[in-house]
Coordinates of C-alpha atoms in Angstrom, one line a residue:
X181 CA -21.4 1.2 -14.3
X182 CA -20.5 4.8 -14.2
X183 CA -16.5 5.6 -15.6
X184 CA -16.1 7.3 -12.3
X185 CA -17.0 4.2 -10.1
X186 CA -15.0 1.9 -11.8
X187 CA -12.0 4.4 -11.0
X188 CA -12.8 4.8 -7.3
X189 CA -13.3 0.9 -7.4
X190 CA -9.5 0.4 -8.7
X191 CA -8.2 3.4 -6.6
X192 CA -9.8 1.3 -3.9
X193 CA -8.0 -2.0 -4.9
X194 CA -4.7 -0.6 -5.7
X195 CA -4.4 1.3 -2.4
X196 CA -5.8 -1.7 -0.4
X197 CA -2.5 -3.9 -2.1
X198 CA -0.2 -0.6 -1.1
X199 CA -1.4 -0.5 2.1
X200 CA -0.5 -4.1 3.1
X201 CA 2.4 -4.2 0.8
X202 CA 3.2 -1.0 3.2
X203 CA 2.6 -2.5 5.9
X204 CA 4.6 -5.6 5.3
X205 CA 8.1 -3.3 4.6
X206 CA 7.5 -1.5 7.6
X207 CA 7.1 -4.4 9.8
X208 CA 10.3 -5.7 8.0
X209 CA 11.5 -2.6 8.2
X210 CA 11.3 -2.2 12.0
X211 CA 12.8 -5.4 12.6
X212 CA 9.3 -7.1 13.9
X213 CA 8.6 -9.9 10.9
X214 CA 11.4 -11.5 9.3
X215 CA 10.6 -12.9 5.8
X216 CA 13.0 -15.3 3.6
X217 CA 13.6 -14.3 0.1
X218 CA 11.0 -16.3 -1.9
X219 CA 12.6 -15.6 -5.9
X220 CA 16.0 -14.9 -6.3
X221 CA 18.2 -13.9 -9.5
X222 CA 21.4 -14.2 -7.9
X223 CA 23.1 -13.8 -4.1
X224 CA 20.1 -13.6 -2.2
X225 CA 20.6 -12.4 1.8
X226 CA 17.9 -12.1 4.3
X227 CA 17.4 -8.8 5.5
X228 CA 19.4 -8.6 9.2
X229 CA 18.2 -6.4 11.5
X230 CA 15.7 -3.4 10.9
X231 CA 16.7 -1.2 8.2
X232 CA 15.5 2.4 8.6
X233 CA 15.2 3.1 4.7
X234 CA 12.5 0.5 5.0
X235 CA 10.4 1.2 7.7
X236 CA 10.7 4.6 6.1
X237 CA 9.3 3.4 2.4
X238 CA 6.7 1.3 3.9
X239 CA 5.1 4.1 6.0
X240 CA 4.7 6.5 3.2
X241 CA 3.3 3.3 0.8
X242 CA 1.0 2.3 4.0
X243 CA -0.2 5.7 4.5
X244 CA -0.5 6.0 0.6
X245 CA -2.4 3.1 0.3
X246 CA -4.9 3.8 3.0
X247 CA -5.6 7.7 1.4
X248 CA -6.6 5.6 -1.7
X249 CA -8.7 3.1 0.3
X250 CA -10.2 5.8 2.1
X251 CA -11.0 8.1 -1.1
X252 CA -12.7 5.3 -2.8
X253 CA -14.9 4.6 -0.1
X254 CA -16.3 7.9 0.4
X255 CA -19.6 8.8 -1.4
X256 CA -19.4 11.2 -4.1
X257 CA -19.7 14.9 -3.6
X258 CA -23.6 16.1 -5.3
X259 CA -23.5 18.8 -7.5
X260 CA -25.5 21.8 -5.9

């Protein structure tokens, strides 16, 4: 395996994992899924309402991850 399809092949993974990660913060974000704190360190609160900063954070990760996704499934430009 080539060095360069290994990297497209974990450019691929990584972005796939931002791009739902993304998705999921701007969903919470918005205000349309509402998930409870799963680990917590100390006063944990559930998110109330959308939260701009959010929705904000998760589009750029979303779009982010699905430049990478994209990228790594395009074929390789030939030398001429």
């Amino acid at each position: 395996m080539k060095a360069i399809d290994l990297r497209r092949i974990l450019i691929g993974l990584v972005g796939g994992l931002a791009l739902a990660l993304g998705g999921l913060w701007l969903l919470q974000g918005t205000g349309l899924v509402q998930v409870r704190p799963i680990l917590c360190f100390a006063d944990c609160a559930e998110l109330q309402g959308p939260s701009t900063t959010w929705a904000i954070v998760g589009l750029i990760m979303a779009v982010l991850g699905a430049w990478g996704v994209v990228y790594s499934l395009r074929r390789p430009r030939r030398p001429r």
